[in-house]
């Protein structure tokens, strides 16, 4: 099982692995052996653990497009929690490498369900119990809360080409219902696979936008 743990430790979420293409020469031999291992080959387990590719891969640094913010020692009002408690807040947001582009030049989903300008944001709150509020020492960690939210373009096949004359360009929506259903299905299945068996959806698209069917 040691090879399995080593493999999982090296796996990086491909959606945010921006330099994955440059590391494919190292990744592909390991991934191919992993597929064979799932078939029950004991030899491939040893191949993975002794693979020179696996050793070199430890020195590959995944590059991503992200933001990290930290806010420390935020006091909590005593009316909601026990007096003397505070929290540290961590905000991590990372942008997918798929279907990147500016707002009007890249819209909707592609054939795999990846949507334009997709981003994942996680907020982590560390609740600290300060036994001595007057002291400058750090409190004892009491509870941890986390909330993950993703955003992206509407998972349908649509576009809104911009030009210098139109401040608010018109929206064109594809007319093939099967293609639209597949795009929506693939996107939602991907969200369920990565995160949970239950997800919530929110539509932030302007309701007054002009919609035009794409011929």
Short mmCIF file of C-alpha atoms in Angstrom, two decimals:
data_model
loop_
_atom_site.label_atom_id
_atom_site.label_comp_id
_atom_site.label_asym_id
_atom_site.label_seq_id
_atom_site.Cartn_x
_atom_site.Cartn_y
_atom_site.Cartn_z
CA UNK A 1 0.00 0.00 0.00
CA UNK A 2 3.03 2.27 0.26
CA UNK A 3 3.09 2.73 -3.53
CA UNK A 4 -0.57 3.78 -3.43
CA UNK A 5 0.12 6.43 -0.80
CA UNK A 6 3.13 7.72 -2.73
CA UNK A 7 1.06 7.90 -5.91
CA UNK A 8 -1.78 9.85 -4.25
CA UNK A 9 0.73 12.21 -2.69
CA UNK A 10 2.08 13.05 -6.14
CA UNK A 11 -1.31 13.49 -7.80
CA UNK A 12 -2.22 17.13 -8.49
CA UNK A 13 -5.69 18.36 -9.46
CA UNK A 14 -5.29 18.71 -13.26
CA UNK A 15 -7.74 21.64 -13.39
CA UNK A 16 -5.25 23.83 -11.55
CA UNK A 17 -1.98 22.21 -12.72
CA UNK A 18 -0.94 24.93 -15.17
CA UNK A 19 2.45 23.42 -16.05
CA UNK A 20 1.11 19.88 -16.38
CA UNK A 21 2.00 19.76 -20.07
CA UNK A 22 5.70 20.15 -19.30
CA UNK A 23 5.53 17.32 -16.73
CA UNK A 24 3.61 14.83 -18.91
CA UNK A 25 6.80 12.99 -19.86
CA UNK A 26 7.17 12.09 -16.16
CA UNK A 27 3.49 11.62 -15.40
CA UNK A 28 2.48 9.30 -18.22
CA UNK A 29 4.72 6.31 -17.29
CA UNK A 30 3.46 6.46 -13.68
CA UNK A 31 -0.19 6.83 -14.71
CA UNK A 32 0.09 3.95 -17.17
CA UNK A 33 1.57 1.70 -14.48
CA UNK A 34 -1.17 2.80 -12.09
CA UNK A 35 -3.83 1.66 -14.55
CA UNK A 36 -2.11 -1.73 -14.85
CA UNK A 37 -1.86 -1.95 -11.07
CA UNK A 38 -5.63 -1.65 -10.77
CA UNK A 39 -5.85 -4.86 -12.78
CA UNK A 40 -4.08 -6.71 -9.98
CA UNK A 41 -0.50 -6.82 -11.23
CA UNK A 42 1.91 -7.09 -8.26
CA UNK A 43 4.84 -6.39 -10.53
CA UNK A 44 3.53 -2.92 -11.40
CA UNK A 45 3.27 -1.98 -7.71
CA UNK A 46 7.00 -2.51 -7.44
CA UNK A 47 7.56 -0.67 -10.70
CA UNK A 48 5.74 2.39 -9.34
CA UNK A 49 7.67 2.46 -6.07
CA UNK A 50 11.06 2.01 -7.82
CA UNK A 51 10.28 4.05 -10.90
CA UNK A 52 12.89 6.74 -11.66
CA UNK A 53 10.03 8.83 -13.00
CA UNK A 54 8.37 8.80 -9.57
CA UNK A 55 11.61 9.95 -7.94
CA UNK A 56 12.10 12.78 -10.43
CA UNK A 57 8.47 13.82 -10.11
CA UNK A 58 9.13 14.79 -6.48
CA UNK A 59 11.14 17.71 -7.85
CA UNK A 60 8.38 18.97 -10.15
CA UNK A 61 6.71 22.03 -8.62
CA UNK A 62 3.08 22.42 -9.77
CA UNK A 63 2.38 25.99 -10.90
CA UNK A 64 -1.10 27.44 -10.51
CA UNK A 65 -2.94 30.75 -10.78
CA UNK A 66 -4.18 31.48 -7.27
CA UNK A 67 -4.63 33.92 -4.40
CA UNK A 68 -4.05 33.26 -0.70
CA UNK A 69 -5.10 35.66 2.05
CA UNK A 70 -4.74 35.29 5.83
CA UNK A 71 -6.41 37.33 8.56
CA UNK A 72 -5.37 36.54 12.13
CA UNK A 73 -6.78 37.12 15.59
CA UNK A 74 -10.21 38.40 14.57
CA UNK A 75 -12.27 38.83 17.78
CA UNK A 76 -15.64 37.07 18.01
CA UNK A 77 -18.52 38.92 19.79
CA UNK A 78 -19.31 37.27 23.11
CA UNK A 79 -23.02 37.14 22.24
CA UNK A 80 -22.45 34.46 19.59
CA UNK A 81 -19.57 32.51 21.14
CA UNK A 82 -17.87 32.15 24.48
CA UNK A 83 -16.14 35.34 25.59
CA UNK A 84 -12.45 35.45 24.78
CA UNK A 85 -12.64 33.51 21.52
CA UNK A 86 -11.19 34.70 18.23
CA UNK A 87 -10.57 33.17 14.82
CA UNK A 88 -8.01 33.06 12.04
CA UNK A 89 -9.37 33.24 8.51
CA UNK A 90 -7.70 31.78 5.42
CA UNK A 91 -8.98 32.46 1.90
CA UNK A 92 -7.65 30.37 -0.99
CA UNK A 93 -8.84 30.94 -4.54
CA UNK A 94 -7.43 29.21 -7.61
CA UNK A 95 -8.30 29.52 -11.29
CA UNK A 96 -8.72 26.62 -13.69
CA UNK A 97 -6.44 26.33 -16.69
CA UNK A 98 -9.32 25.22 -18.94
CA UNK A 99 -11.18 27.77 -21.11
CA UNK A 100 -9.36 30.80 -19.80
CA UNK A 101 -9.87 34.20 -21.37
CA UNK A 102 -11.38 37.60 -20.91
CA UNK A 103 -15.00 38.06 -20.00
CA UNK A 104 -16.54 38.55 -23.46
CA UNK A 105 -14.14 36.48 -25.54
CA UNK A 106 -14.62 33.23 -23.64
CA UNK A 107 -18.06 32.01 -22.57
CA UNK A 108 -19.97 28.84 -21.76
CA UNK A 109 -18.76 25.25 -21.74
CA UNK A 110 -16.74 23.03 -24.05
CA UNK A 111 -17.24 19.42 -25.09
CA UNK A 112 -15.85 18.08 -21.80
CA UNK A 113 -18.04 20.17 -19.48
CA UNK A 114 -15.27 22.62 -18.53
CA UNK A 115 -16.66 26.16 -18.26
CA UNK A 116 -14.98 29.46 -19.00
CA UNK A 117 -13.16 31.34 -16.23
CA UNK A 118 -13.75 28.66 -13.62
CA UNK A 119 -12.45 29.36 -10.11
CA UNK A 120 -12.56 27.48 -6.81
CA UNK A 121 -12.56 29.44 -3.54
CA UNK A 122 -12.23 27.96 -0.05
CA UNK A 123 -12.71 29.88 3.19
CA UNK A 124 -11.22 28.27 6.30
CA UNK A 125 -11.98 29.57 9.80
CA UNK A 126 -9.89 28.40 12.77
CA UNK A 127 -11.72 29.09 16.05
CA UNK A 128 -9.26 29.83 18.86
CA UNK A 129 -9.97 29.75 22.57
CA UNK A 130 -7.98 32.51 24.27
CA UNK A 131 -7.80 31.61 27.94
CA UNK A 132 -6.10 34.92 28.68
CA UNK A 133 -7.43 37.67 26.36
CA UNK A 134 -4.88 40.17 27.72
CA UNK A 135 -1.99 37.93 26.70
CA UNK A 136 -0.29 38.20 23.31
CA UNK A 137 0.09 34.42 23.10
CA UNK A 138 -1.84 32.40 20.55
CA UNK A 139 -5.05 30.71 21.66
CA UNK A 140 -5.77 27.00 21.62
CA UNK A 141 -7.38 25.64 18.45
CA UNK A 142 -10.98 24.70 19.25
CA UNK A 143 -12.87 24.18 15.98
CA UNK A 144 -12.24 24.32 12.24
CA UNK A 145 -14.83 25.36 9.64
CA UNK A 146 -14.45 25.25 5.87
CA UNK A 147 -16.62 26.41 2.99
CA UNK A 148 -15.86 25.72 -0.68
CA UNK A 149 -17.46 27.67 -3.51
CA UNK A 150 -16.88 27.44 -7.25
CA UNK A 151 -17.86 29.85 -9.96
CA UNK A 152 -17.75 29.84 -13.71
CA UNK A 153 -19.58 30.68 -16.88
CA UNK A 154 -23.07 29.24 -17.42
CA UNK A 155 -22.50 25.57 -18.44
CA UNK A 156 -24.20 25.87 -21.82
CA UNK A 157 -22.91 26.49 -25.34
CA UNK A 158 -23.23 30.24 -25.79
CA UNK A 159 -21.21 33.33 -26.68
CA UNK A 160 -21.34 37.11 -26.49
CA UNK A 161 -18.84 38.48 -29.00
CA UNK A 162 -17.82 42.04 -28.26
CA UNK A 163 -16.80 44.87 -30.55
CA UNK A 164 -15.86 48.51 -30.10
CA UNK A 165 -19.42 49.65 -30.87
CA UNK A 166 -21.32 47.52 -28.34
CA UNK A 167 -20.82 48.21 -24.65
CA UNK A 168 -23.15 45.34 -23.75
CA UNK A 169 -22.87 42.76 -26.56
CA UNK A 170 -25.78 40.51 -27.41
CA UNK A 171 -25.83 36.92 -26.19
CA UNK A 172 -26.02 34.05 -28.69
CA UNK A 173 -27.20 30.64 -27.47
CA UNK A 174 -26.75 27.41 -29.39
CA UNK A 175 -29.94 25.80 -30.70
CA UNK A 176 -28.95 22.12 -30.41
CA UNK A 177 -30.77 20.84 -27.27
CA UNK A 178 -28.77 17.59 -27.16
CA UNK A 179 -25.46 19.45 -27.23
CA UNK A 180 -26.66 21.83 -24.53
CA UNK A 181 -27.86 18.95 -22.32
CA UNK A 182 -24.53 17.14 -22.67
CA UNK A 183 -22.56 20.22 -21.74
CA UNK A 184 -24.68 20.83 -18.65
CA UNK A 185 -24.61 17.16 -17.65
CA UNK A 186 -20.83 16.81 -18.01
CA UNK A 187 -20.22 19.95 -15.96
CA UNK A 188 -22.53 18.89 -13.11
CA UNK A 189 -21.11 15.36 -13.05
CA UNK A 190 -17.62 16.82 -12.82
CA UNK A 191 -18.66 19.02 -9.89
CA UNK A 192 -20.21 16.04 -8.10
CA UNK A 193 -17.12 13.93 -8.69
CA UNK A 194 -14.74 16.54 -7.29
CA UNK A 195 -16.73 17.80 -4.35
CA UNK A 196 -19.82 16.04 -3.05
CA UNK A 197 -22.99 14.10 -3.72
CA UNK A 198 -24.95 17.32 -3.16
CA UNK A 199 -24.23 20.76 -4.62
CA UNK A 200 -26.08 24.07 -4.69
CA UNK A 201 -26.42 26.25 -7.79
CA UNK A 202 -26.77 30.02 -8.03
CA UNK A 203 -27.49 32.01 -11.18
CA UNK A 204 -25.85 35.43 -11.16
CA UNK A 205 -26.53 36.16 -14.84
CA UNK A 206 -28.29 39.44 -15.56
CA UNK A 207 -31.97 38.73 -16.16
CA UNK A 208 -32.34 41.70 -18.52
CA UNK A 209 -29.68 40.54 -20.97
CA UNK A 210 -30.79 40.26 -24.57
CA UNK A 211 -30.80 36.65 -25.71
CA UNK A 212 -30.47 35.67 -29.37
CA UNK A 213 -30.61 32.15 -30.81
CA UNK A 214 -27.47 31.24 -32.72
CA UNK A 215 -28.31 30.07 -36.20
#
